[in-house]
Amino acid sequence: MKVIEIHTPSQDSVITCGAGCFKRLAPRFLAGHRNFVLTDSNVHALYGQDIKAVFGDAPVYILPAGEESKNEVSLFRILQAMIDAGLHRNSFLFAVGGGVVGDIGGLAAALYMRGIHCVQVPTTLLAQVDSSVGGKTAVDMGKVKNVVGAFYQPEAVLVDGTFLKTLPAREIRCGLGEIVKYGALNAKILDSLTENADRLFDLAYLAEITPECIEHKAEVVRLDERERGLRKSLNMGHTTAHAFELFYGGLSHGEFVLIGMYYELKIALAEGATTAEYAALLEGLILRVLGEVPRYEGVERAAEYARLDKKNAASDEVSMIVPADYGTYAELRLPFEKYRGYLVSLAEK
Ligand code: NAD
Ligand code: ZN
């Protein structure tokens, strides 16, 4: 078992990684409290008996699986169920699921009585390496992703790799999208990914690399919990990824992160922000996980979504975090027209 801690002014968050840690550690939080379990329909179908074995009679709220559930209507339904369950200030909410369950569950825990204990039990690779750690919680509203949310650190995160045995390969690829991003930010992770390029999809390898990624994110969150500076680095690839995710859809978030990184890497090279050798190394890794980069039509309109990105400082420029060299990155701010020109020439050829 590996333990990683994040101490912030509001909360000490203890992240434990290891096979079997869910069944071993979750019962420790139960004694003497009323508790509440949030999960989704897929996870409940697979792990309902384990949830029952660990949480006994605690109420279990089952969200329909999928991003469409991550909205304000579901949030208020969950809060109503928490009221009905008679939760009090010392109660625990356990979010057992992927990033959707973690994000909405974390926000419900933050809001109920202005904050009750939250334990994250991430069951997807993406949630284990990224979304369960660092305290960002949110729901989508209308077409705007993560627009209503709060920073709220979980008291504990139980990262149990045994959940990944039932995860479809496509969801593993999704998590690998964020893992490749960590590689572009952290030389040690990049070395590991290139040395193990043949076993990136092996659960044994993922159990090794997951704590490394969490440690990277934990250090960033310790230094910049509220994303005033350093934490923005974790948005690498995400400007274009979010634009394409909103405009085209049809792929997972992590797949779009790989696509976003691919295009932004080419832009970085053209702008002289990185070297050809380093760009080739990262491109090889991206393609190994993603397979082919899809060609897109109508990219001028997709680019408009990047113009609206909340990370931009001004309306006529697009900001991107791009790889520079081993373990370093740069922020590129391009006039919108120039960014759009790059995307059109790269994505439509
Ligand atoms: P998800 O929660 O929708 O899970 C993906 C699919 O896997 C779902 O169908 C789910 O039911 C299923 N699933 C979950 N666990 C499973 C298991 N063990 N076996 C089989 N199937 C399982 O999606 P996700 O990729 O985990 O998370 C995406 C969400 O995370 C997005 O809403 C994104 O905005 C958010 N996110 C948040 C942060 C953050 O810092 N808070 C960071 C990255 C992403
Ligand atoms: Zn992401």
Short mmCIF file of C-alpha atoms and ligand atoms in Angstrom, two decimals:
data_model
loop_
_atom_site.label_atom_id
_atom_site.label_comp_id
_atom_site.label_asym_id
_atom_site.label_seq_id
_atom_site.Cartn_x
_atom_site.Cartn_y
_atom_site.Cartn_z
CA MET A 1 0.00 0.00 0.00
CA LYS A 2 1.25 3.46 -0.84
CA VAL A 3 0.00 6.47 1.10
CA ILE A 4 0.14 10.02 -0.31
CA GLU A 5 -1.06 12.97 1.75
CA ILE A 6 -2.23 16.42 0.72
CA HIS A 7 -2.46 18.92 3.56
CA THR A 8 -4.33 22.10 2.70
CA PRO A 9 -5.66 24.78 5.05
CA SER A 10 -9.16 23.29 4.82
CA GLN A 11 -8.54 19.54 4.95
CA ASP A 12 -5.99 16.77 5.26
CA SER A 13 -6.59 14.36 2.42
CA VAL A 14 -5.08 10.87 2.65
CA ILE A 15 -4.80 8.88 -0.57
CA THR A 16 -4.13 5.15 -0.23
CA CYS A 17 -3.20 3.08 -3.28
CA GLY A 18 -3.20 -0.68 -3.30
CA ALA A 19 -5.15 -3.75 -4.36
CA GLY A 20 -7.82 -4.57 -1.79
CA CYS A 21 -7.67 -1.21 0.01
CA PHE A 22 -11.39 -0.53 -0.56
CA LYS A 23 -12.63 -3.52 1.42
CA ARG A 24 -9.87 -3.19 3.98
CA LEU A 25 -10.04 0.55 4.70
CA ALA A 26 -13.59 1.74 3.95
CA PRO A 27 -15.04 0.06 7.09
CA ARG A 28 -12.73 2.21 9.25
CA PHE A 29 -14.79 5.29 8.42
CA LEU A 30 -18.13 3.76 9.30
CA ALA A 31 -18.23 3.44 13.06
CA GLY A 32 -20.83 5.57 14.77
CA HIS A 33 -21.79 7.60 11.72
CA ARG A 34 -24.75 7.72 9.40
CA ASN A 35 -23.32 7.17 5.96
CA PHE A 36 -24.40 7.52 2.38
CA VAL A 37 -23.13 5.80 -0.73
CA LEU A 38 -23.30 7.30 -4.20
CA THR A 39 -22.57 5.11 -7.20
CA ASP A 40 -23.75 4.64 -10.78
CA SER A 41 -25.83 1.96 -12.47
CA ASN A 42 -22.88 0.19 -14.14
CA VAL A 43 -20.75 0.12 -11.03
CA HIS A 44 -23.69 -1.02 -8.93
CA ALA A 45 -24.45 -3.86 -11.36
CA LEU A 46 -20.86 -5.05 -11.03
CA TYR A 47 -20.07 -4.24 -7.40
CA GLY A 48 -23.47 -4.03 -5.65
CA GLN A 49 -22.67 -7.01 -3.46
CA ASP A 50 -19.30 -5.60 -2.43
CA ILE A 51 -20.95 -2.28 -1.62
CA LYS A 52 -23.53 -4.08 0.50
CA ALA A 53 -20.81 -6.14 2.23
CA VAL A 54 -18.81 -3.03 3.13
CA PHE A 55 -21.56 -0.49 3.87
CA GLY A 56 -24.32 -2.74 5.25
CA ASP A 57 -27.58 -0.84 5.57
CA ALA A 58 -26.30 2.59 4.53
CA PRO A 59 -28.51 4.09 1.81
CA VAL A 60 -27.11 3.64 -1.71
CA TYR A 61 -28.05 6.20 -4.36
CA ILE A 62 -27.60 4.87 -7.89
CA LEU A 63 -27.11 7.48 -10.64
CA PRO A 64 -27.79 6.46 -14.24
CA ALA A 65 -24.29 5.90 -15.70
CA GLY A 66 -22.85 8.57 -17.99
CA GLU A 67 -21.87 12.24 -18.20
CA GLU A 68 -25.56 13.20 -18.78
CA SER A 69 -26.14 12.52 -15.07
CA LYS A 70 -23.58 15.12 -14.01
CA ASN A 71 -26.04 17.99 -13.80
CA GLU A 72 -27.88 20.22 -11.36
CA VAL A 73 -31.05 18.09 -11.40
CA SER A 74 -29.18 14.96 -10.26
CA LEU A 75 -27.29 17.03 -7.71
CA PHE A 76 -30.47 18.24 -6.00
CA ARG A 77 -31.99 14.74 -6.12
CA ILE A 78 -28.93 13.43 -4.32
CA LEU A 79 -29.13 16.23 -1.75
CA GLN A 80 -32.81 15.39 -1.15
CA ALA A 81 -31.90 11.73 -0.63
CA MET A 82 -29.23 12.81 1.86
CA ILE A 83 -31.84 14.82 3.77
CA ASP A 84 -34.22 11.83 3.67
CA ALA A 85 -31.43 9.61 5.02
CA GLY A 86 -31.05 11.96 8.00
CA LEU A 87 -27.36 12.64 7.44
CA HIS A 88 -25.73 14.96 9.94
CA ARG A 89 -22.53 16.98 10.07
CA ASN A 90 -20.38 13.97 10.98
CA SER A 91 -21.78 11.79 8.23
CA PHE A 92 -19.66 10.41 5.42
CA LEU A 93 -20.51 10.37 1.74
CA PHE A 94 -18.72 7.61 -0.17
CA ALA A 95 -18.48 8.24 -3.91
CA VAL A 96 -17.92 4.81 -5.47
CA GLY A 97 -17.50 5.19 -9.23
CA GLY A 98 -15.79 7.03 -12.05
CA GLY A 99 -15.21 10.74 -12.42
CA VAL A 100 -18.90 11.48 -12.87
CA VAL A 101 -19.82 9.98 -9.50
CA GLY A 102 -16.76 11.53 -7.87
CA ASP A 103 -17.40 15.04 -9.21
CA ILE A 104 -21.10 15.20 -8.34
CA GLY A 105 -20.66 13.29 -5.07
CA GLY A 106 -17.87 15.59 -3.99
CA LEU A 107 -20.04 18.62 -4.72
CA ALA A 108 -23.02 17.13 -2.82
CA ALA A 109 -20.71 16.50 0.17
CA ALA A 110 -19.42 20.09 -0.06
CA LEU A 111 -22.93 21.57 -0.11
CA TYR A 112 -24.83 19.41 2.39
CA MET A 113 -24.86 21.29 5.70
CA ARG A 114 -21.99 23.36 4.24
CA GLY A 115 -19.78 20.30 4.12
CA ILE A 116 -19.72 16.73 5.37
CA HIS A 117 -16.95 14.13 5.16
CA CYS A 118 -16.26 12.71 1.73
CA VAL A 119 -14.40 9.54 0.82
CA GLN A 120 -13.64 8.96 -2.85
CA VAL A 121 -13.51 5.38 -4.10
CA PRO A 122 -12.52 5.82 -7.78
CA THR A 123 -13.34 2.83 -9.99
CA THR A 124 -12.09 4.02 -13.41
CA LEU A 125 -8.48 4.59 -14.37
CA LEU A 126 -9.22 8.23 -15.13
CA ALA A 127 -10.75 8.74 -11.69
CA GLN A 128 -7.87 6.90 -10.00
CA VAL A 129 -5.06 8.90 -11.62
CA ASP A 130 -6.81 12.23 -11.87
CA SER A 131 -10.34 13.23 -10.91
CA SER A 132 -10.58 11.75 -7.38
CA VAL A 133 -7.46 13.62 -6.31
CA GLY A 134 -7.18 17.34 -5.70
CA GLY A 135 -10.64 18.38 -4.61
CA LYS A 136 -12.17 19.78 -7.80
CA THR A 137 -15.89 18.99 -7.75
CA ALA A 138 -18.55 20.11 -10.21
CA VAL A 139 -21.63 19.52 -12.31
CA ASP A 140 -22.31 20.60 -15.89
CA MET A 141 -25.20 22.99 -16.68
CA GLY A 142 -26.65 23.31 -20.15
CA LYS A 143 -23.78 22.78 -22.55
CA VAL A 144 -21.20 24.18 -20.16
CA LYS A 145 -18.95 21.60 -18.52
CA ASN A 146 -18.03 21.82 -14.84
CA VAL A 147 -19.47 25.33 -14.59
CA VAL A 148 -20.97 24.93 -11.09
CA GLY A 149 -18.59 23.52 -8.55
CA ALA A 150 -16.36 23.91 -5.52
CA PHE A 151 -12.90 23.05 -4.31
CA TYR A 152 -13.56 20.45 -1.64
CA GLN A 153 -10.86 17.99 -0.61
CA PRO A 154 -11.97 14.45 0.21
CA GLU A 155 -10.90 13.20 3.61
CA ALA A 156 -9.70 9.97 2.03
CA VAL A 157 -9.26 8.47 -1.43
CA LEU A 158 -9.09 4.69 -1.73
CA VAL A 159 -7.39 3.81 -5.02
CA ASP A 160 -7.99 0.10 -5.46
CA GLY A 161 -6.71 -1.30 -8.76
CA THR A 162 -8.88 -4.42 -8.54
CA PHE A 163 -11.82 -2.32 -9.84
CA LEU A 164 -10.01 -1.97 -13.17
CA LYS A 165 -10.44 -5.69 -13.95
CA THR A 166 -13.96 -5.00 -15.19
CA LEU A 167 -13.16 -1.74 -16.99
CA PRO A 168 -13.54 -1.86 -20.80
CA ALA A 169 -10.32 -1.30 -22.79
CA ARG A 170 -11.70 1.97 -24.06
CA GLU A 171 -11.98 3.34 -20.52
CA ILE A 172 -8.41 2.20 -19.84
CA ARG A 173 -7.37 4.21 -22.92
CA CYS A 174 -9.28 7.15 -21.48
CA GLY A 175 -7.25 7.02 -18.25
CA LEU A 176 -4.04 6.56 -20.25
CA GLY A 177 -4.79 9.89 -21.93
CA GLU A 178 -4.25 11.65 -18.61
CA ILE A 179 -1.27 9.38 -17.79
CA VAL A 180 0.48 10.40 -21.03
CA LYS A 181 -0.24 14.01 -20.05
CA TYR A 182 1.56 13.41 -16.73
CA GLY A 183 4.44 11.94 -18.75
CA ALA A 184 4.70 15.19 -20.70
CA LEU A 185 4.95 17.08 -17.40
CA ASN A 186 7.20 14.73 -15.43
CA ALA A 187 10.42 13.19 -16.76
CA LYS A 188 10.35 10.19 -14.39
CA ILE A 189 6.85 9.24 -15.54
CA LEU A 190 7.86 9.75 -19.17
CA ASP A 191 10.86 7.43 -18.78
CA SER A 192 8.63 4.80 -17.23
CA LEU A 193 6.07 5.09 -20.05
CA THR A 194 8.69 4.81 -22.78
CA GLU A 195 10.44 1.89 -21.04
CA ASN A 196 7.11 0.08 -20.65
CA ALA A 197 5.57 1.07 -23.97
CA ASP A 198 4.60 -2.57 -24.65
CA ARG A 199 2.61 -2.99 -21.45
CA LEU A 200 0.76 0.32 -21.11
CA PHE A 201 -2.61 -1.47 -21.02
CA ASP A 202 -1.47 -4.12 -18.47
CA LEU A 203 -3.15 -3.76 -15.12
CA ALA A 204 0.11 -4.72 -13.36
CA TYR A 205 1.88 -1.80 -15.03
CA LEU A 206 -1.01 0.57 -14.32
CA ALA A 207 -0.80 -0.36 -10.63
CA GLU A 208 2.85 0.78 -10.72
CA ILE A 209 2.37 4.04 -12.58
CA THR A 210 -0.88 5.17 -10.89
CA PRO A 211 0.76 6.23 -7.57
CA GLU A 212 3.46 8.10 -9.53
CA CYS A 213 0.80 10.11 -11.34
CA ILE A 214 -1.10 10.78 -8.11
CA GLU A 215 2.12 11.91 -6.44
CA HIS A 216 2.72 14.36 -9.30
CA LYS A 217 -0.79 15.78 -9.02
CA ALA A 218 -0.62 15.86 -5.20
CA GLU A 219 2.55 17.95 -5.31
CA VAL A 220 0.93 20.39 -7.75
CA VAL A 221 -2.19 20.65 -5.54
CA ARG A 222 -0.08 21.16 -2.39
CA LEU A 223 1.60 24.14 -4.07
CA ASP A 224 -1.41 25.59 -5.88
CA GLU A 225 -4.74 24.16 -4.72
CA ARG A 226 -6.86 26.91 -6.33
CA GLU A 227 -5.23 26.88 -9.78
CA ARG A 228 -3.67 30.32 -9.61
CA GLY A 229 -0.53 29.22 -11.45
CA LEU A 230 1.17 25.81 -11.37
CA ARG A 231 -2.04 23.78 -11.38
CA LYS A 232 -2.82 25.15 -14.84
CA SER A 233 -0.06 22.82 -16.11
CA LEU A 234 -2.49 19.91 -15.59
CA ASN A 235 -4.60 21.42 -18.37
CA MET A 236 -1.98 20.45 -20.97
CA GLY A 237 -3.74 19.41 -24.19
CA HIS A 238 -7.09 20.37 -22.71
CA THR A 239 -7.76 23.59 -24.65
CA THR A 240 -8.15 21.73 -27.92
CA ALA A 241 -9.43 18.59 -26.16
CA HIS A 242 -12.37 20.43 -24.59
CA ALA A 243 -13.16 22.26 -27.86
CA PHE A 244 -13.30 18.99 -29.82
CA GLU A 245 -15.11 17.16 -27.01
CA LEU A 246 -17.86 19.78 -27.04
CA PHE A 247 -18.04 20.19 -30.79
CA TYR A 248 -17.58 16.64 -32.09
CA GLY A 249 -18.20 14.35 -29.08
CA GLY A 250 -18.24 10.59 -29.58
CA LEU A 251 -14.95 9.79 -27.83
CA SER A 252 -13.99 9.69 -24.16
CA HIS A 253 -12.43 12.66 -22.38
CA GLY A 254 -9.05 10.95 -22.21
CA GLU A 255 -9.09 10.17 -25.94
CA PHE A 256 -9.75 13.84 -26.64
CA VAL A 257 -6.88 14.76 -24.30
CA LEU A 258 -4.58 12.66 -26.50
CA ILE A 259 -5.96 14.32 -29.64
CA GLY A 260 -5.60 17.76 -28.05
CA MET A 261 -2.02 17.00 -27.00
CA TYR A 262 -1.22 15.75 -30.49
CA TYR A 263 -2.35 18.96 -32.20
CA GLU A 264 -0.95 21.28 -29.56
CA LEU A 265 2.40 19.47 -29.76
CA LYS A 266 2.53 20.20 -33.50
CA ILE A 267 1.65 23.83 -32.79
CA ALA A 268 4.36 23.99 -30.12
CA LEU A 269 6.90 22.66 -32.62
CA ALA A 270 5.85 25.18 -35.26
CA GLU A 271 6.12 27.96 -32.69
CA GLY A 272 9.58 26.84 -31.59
CA ALA A 273 8.40 26.01 -28.06
CA THR A 274 9.74 22.45 -28.20
CA THR A 275 12.32 20.43 -30.14
CA ALA A 276 11.68 18.02 -33.01
CA GLU A 277 13.30 15.16 -31.06
CA TYR A 278 11.18 15.62 -27.97
CA ALA A 279 8.01 16.14 -30.03
CA ALA A 280 8.70 12.87 -31.89
CA LEU A 281 9.09 10.98 -28.60
CA LEU A 282 5.78 12.29 -27.25
CA GLU A 283 4.00 11.78 -30.56
CA GLY A 284 5.09 8.13 -30.55
CA LEU A 285 3.61 7.65 -27.09
CA ILE A 286 0.36 9.42 -27.96
CA LEU A 287 -0.12 7.30 -31.09
CA ARG A 288 0.72 4.09 -29.25
CA VAL A 289 -2.20 4.70 -26.88
CA LEU A 290 -4.61 6.36 -29.30
CA GLY A 291 -3.96 4.47 -32.52
CA GLU A 292 -4.79 6.87 -35.33
CA VAL A 293 -5.56 10.54 -34.88
CA PRO A 294 -8.96 11.11 -36.48
CA ARG A 295 -9.23 13.65 -39.31
CA TYR A 296 -11.91 16.25 -38.75
CA GLU A 297 -14.06 18.47 -40.90
CA GLY A 298 -15.44 21.82 -39.86
CA VAL A 299 -12.45 22.59 -37.66
CA GLU A 300 -12.93 26.39 -37.97
CA ARG A 301 -16.14 26.03 -36.00
CA ALA A 302 -14.63 23.65 -33.44
CA ALA A 303 -11.86 26.20 -32.91
CA GLU A 304 -14.50 28.73 -31.79
CA TYR A 305 -15.03 26.61 -28.66
CA ALA A 306 -11.35 27.03 -27.79
CA ARG A 307 -11.82 30.78 -28.11
CA LEU A 308 -14.50 30.59 -25.40
CA ASP A 309 -12.33 28.46 -23.09
CA LYS A 310 -12.34 29.75 -19.52
CA LYS A 311 -8.53 29.47 -19.40
CA ASN A 312 -8.03 32.33 -21.92
CA ALA A 313 -7.02 35.70 -20.58
CA ALA A 314 -8.46 37.66 -23.55
CA SER A 315 -11.24 36.97 -26.04
CA ASP A 316 -9.06 37.17 -29.17
CA GLU A 317 -6.36 34.81 -27.97
CA VAL A 318 -6.12 31.13 -27.16
CA SER A 319 -4.00 29.89 -24.28
CA MET A 320 -2.45 26.42 -24.24
CA ILE A 321 -0.07 24.56 -21.98
CA VAL A 322 2.38 22.74 -24.25
CA PRO A 323 5.30 20.36 -23.66
CA ALA A 324 8.71 22.06 -23.89
CA ASP A 325 11.30 19.42 -22.95
CA TYR A 326 11.69 16.61 -20.39
CA GLY A 327 9.69 17.62 -17.33
CA THR A 328 9.07 21.18 -18.51
CA TYR A 329 6.21 22.95 -20.19
CA ALA A 330 5.37 26.35 -21.60
CA GLU A 331 2.24 28.46 -21.88
CA LEU A 332 1.52 29.50 -25.47
CA ARG A 333 -0.83 32.38 -26.13
CA LEU A 334 -1.74 32.65 -29.77
CA PRO A 335 -3.99 35.13 -31.55
CA PHE A 336 -7.20 33.24 -32.29
CA GLU A 337 -6.79 33.44 -36.07
CA LYS A 338 -3.35 31.91 -35.88
CA TYR A 339 -4.54 29.07 -33.64
CA ARG A 340 -7.44 28.37 -35.99
CA GLY A 341 -5.11 28.38 -39.00
CA TYR A 342 -2.86 25.80 -37.35
CA LEU A 343 -5.79 23.55 -36.44
CA VAL A 344 -7.27 23.69 -39.93
CA SER A 345 -3.97 22.81 -41.58
CA LEU A 346 -3.28 20.00 -39.11
CA ALA A 347 -6.70 18.43 -38.65
CA GLU A 348 -8.18 18.66 -42.13
CA LYS A 349 -5.26 17.53 -44.24
P1 NAD B 1 -17.46 7.93 -15.90
O1 NAD B 1 -17.58 8.21 -14.47
O2 NAD B 1 -18.60 8.23 -16.78
O3 NAD B 1 -17.06 6.39 -16.07
C1 NAD B 1 -16.88 5.85 -17.37
C2 NAD B 1 -17.73 4.59 -17.55
O4 NAD B 1 -17.14 3.52 -16.82
C3 NAD B 1 -19.16 4.73 -17.03
O5 NAD B 1 -20.01 4.08 -17.92
C4 NAD B 1 -19.11 3.98 -15.70
O6 NAD B 1 -20.37 3.48 -15.34
C5 NAD B 1 -18.16 2.88 -16.01
N1 NAD B 1 -17.42 2.29 -14.88
C6 NAD B 1 -16.96 2.89 -13.78
N2 NAD B 1 -16.24 2.04 -13.05
C7 NAD B 1 -16.25 0.86 -13.69
C8 NAD B 1 -15.65 -0.40 -13.44
N3 NAD B 1 -14.83 -0.61 -12.39
N4 NAD B 1 -15.88 -1.42 -14.32
C9 NAD B 1 -16.66 -1.21 -15.43
N5 NAD B 1 -17.22 -0.03 -15.72
C10 NAD B 1 -17.02 0.99 -14.86
O7 NAD B 1 -16.20 8.69 -16.56
P2 NAD B 1 -14.68 8.91 -16.08
O8 NAD B 1 -13.87 8.84 -17.31
O9 NAD B 1 -14.32 8.09 -14.91
O10 NAD B 1 -14.72 10.42 -15.56
C11 NAD B 1 -15.05 11.47 -16.44
C12 NAD B 1 -15.52 12.66 -15.63
O11 NAD B 1 -14.47 13.06 -14.77
C13 NAD B 1 -15.89 13.85 -16.48
O12 NAD B 1 -17.14 14.36 -16.03
C14 NAD B 1 -14.77 14.84 -16.20
O13 NAD B 1 -15.21 16.18 -16.28
C15 NAD B 1 -14.38 14.47 -14.80
N6 NAD B 1 -13.03 14.87 -14.44
C16 NAD B 1 -12.85 15.54 -13.27
C17 NAD B 1 -11.58 15.89 -12.85
C18 NAD B 1 -11.41 16.57 -11.54
O14 NAD B 1 -10.29 17.03 -11.24
N7 NAD B 1 -12.40 16.64 -10.71
C19 NAD B 1 -10.46 15.56 -13.63
C20 NAD B 1 -10.66 14.85 -14.82
C21 NAD B 1 -11.96 14.51 -15.22
ZN ZN B 2 -8.67 15.84 -18.23
#
